[in-house]
Amino acid sequence: MYLESNYHIPVLLNESIEALNIKPDGVYVDCTFGGGGHSRAILQHLGESGKLFAFDQDDDAKKNLPDDERVVFVPQNFRHLQRFLRLHKVNKVDGILADLGVSSHQFDEAERGFSIRFDAAMDMRMDQRQTLTAADILKTFSELQLHKMFEQYGEVTNSKTLAKTIKEKRAVSPIKTINDFKQAVESVVKGNPQKYFAQVFQALRIQVNDEFGALRELLQQTPTVLNTGGRLAIITFHSLEDRIVKTFLKSGTFLETEADEVYGGKIENPFTIITKKPLLPTAEEMKRNPRSRSAKLRIAEMK
Ligand SMILES: C[S@@+](CC[C@H](N)C(=O)[O-])C[C@H]1O[C@@H](n2cnc3c(N)ncnc32)[C@H](O)[C@@H]1O
């Protein structure tokens, strides 16, 4: 078993456990098990009859499972939340937590291809059963698709030039590894290279794992799955993700017609928003764990 601190340090731990308002006999879902830091804290608050469903699409996370009969590990994308809960004969739960993005473990394992610190294949898949990798995207996306991806998911300021450069360079020699990529685009790196590549890699990672699509699908299922009084707690790590959560919580739906009816007063928002402004890590947490710096926690309760 991995040591928690090696695999991942849980972010906003006390705040998110408090957010869930855990009932000892309740049923909870940790959508992003990872190193299991949040799950272990949930288990400490659950009694013998409580239950925890822990989702993670990365097989590596399994290594961190506690020997505890109250836990059911679901090695799936959380976008299939309702389907897999039903498979376990569960229709309603009392709390759902998602701590989005990649774990430190994924980021620190060179061969996963998430970090510019190493040279490895341009992979970036959280779920290794998936076939699409970052290298495939660099090879097959049109110039316009690359441009939009870097602009929308990485907020890369020269995304158009970057896309054009990738298209030109890949025609000469394939971009398969992180070093291939760095060399191919080195002439267009703008500003601080570390920051630039972090934004570019963020965009690729979001695309490879369809992170926003999965988040939207998860959120859309939560009003159906949560019991009255049940809590939803979502930790995001960049403004684009936070905006998705914030927008969803305003109406409890992404479906335009439903949202219109909410605003038109016909349907009531199924949620009470607990955090008008998201909770942020304390200065002490940010110092202890710099990866927590951009974290934001939003909490809502089912009416
Ligand atoms: C930030 S880490 C979670 C860390 C965890 N809370 C802890 O305390 O160790 C995110 C984890 O969620 C998983 N993950 C991200 N998106 C997912 C998705 N759509 N479905 C299932 N798992 C996902 C990743 O594989 C990763 O292990």
CSV table of C-alpha atoms in Angstrom, one decimal, residues 124 137 146 148-156 197-209:
chain,number,residue,atom,x,y,z
A,124,MET,CA,-2.1,11.7,-20.2
A,137,ILE,CA,-4.7,14.4,-30.4
A,146,LEU,CA,-6.0,22.4,-31.7
A,148,LYS,CA,-9.8,26.0,-29.9
A,149,MET,CA,-8.6,23.3,-27.4
A,150,PHE,CA,-5.5,25.4,-26.3
A,151,GLU,CA,-7.6,28.5,-26.1
A,152,GLN,CA,-10.6,27.1,-24.3
A,153,TYR,CA,-9.0,24.6,-22.0
A,154,GLY,CA,-5.6,26.2,-21.4
A,155,GLU,CA,-6.3,29.9,-21.9
A,156,VAL,CA,-3.1,29.9,-23.9
A,197,PHE,CA,3.8,24.5,-20.8
A,198,ALA,CA,1.6,24.1,-17.7
A,199,GLN,CA,-1.3,25.8,-19.5
A,200,VAL,CA,-0.7,23.8,-22.7
A,201,PHE,CA,-0.5,20.5,-20.8
A,202,GLN,CA,-3.6,21.4,-18.9
A,203,ALA,CA,-5.5,21.8,-22.2
A,204,LEU,CA,-4.3,18.5,-23.5
A,205,ARG,CA,-5.1,16.7,-20.3
A,206,ILE,CA,-8.6,18.1,-20.2
A,207,GLN,CA,-9.2,17.0,-23.8
A,208,VAL,CA,-7.7,13.5,-23.5
A,209,ASN,CA,-9.9,12.8,-20.4
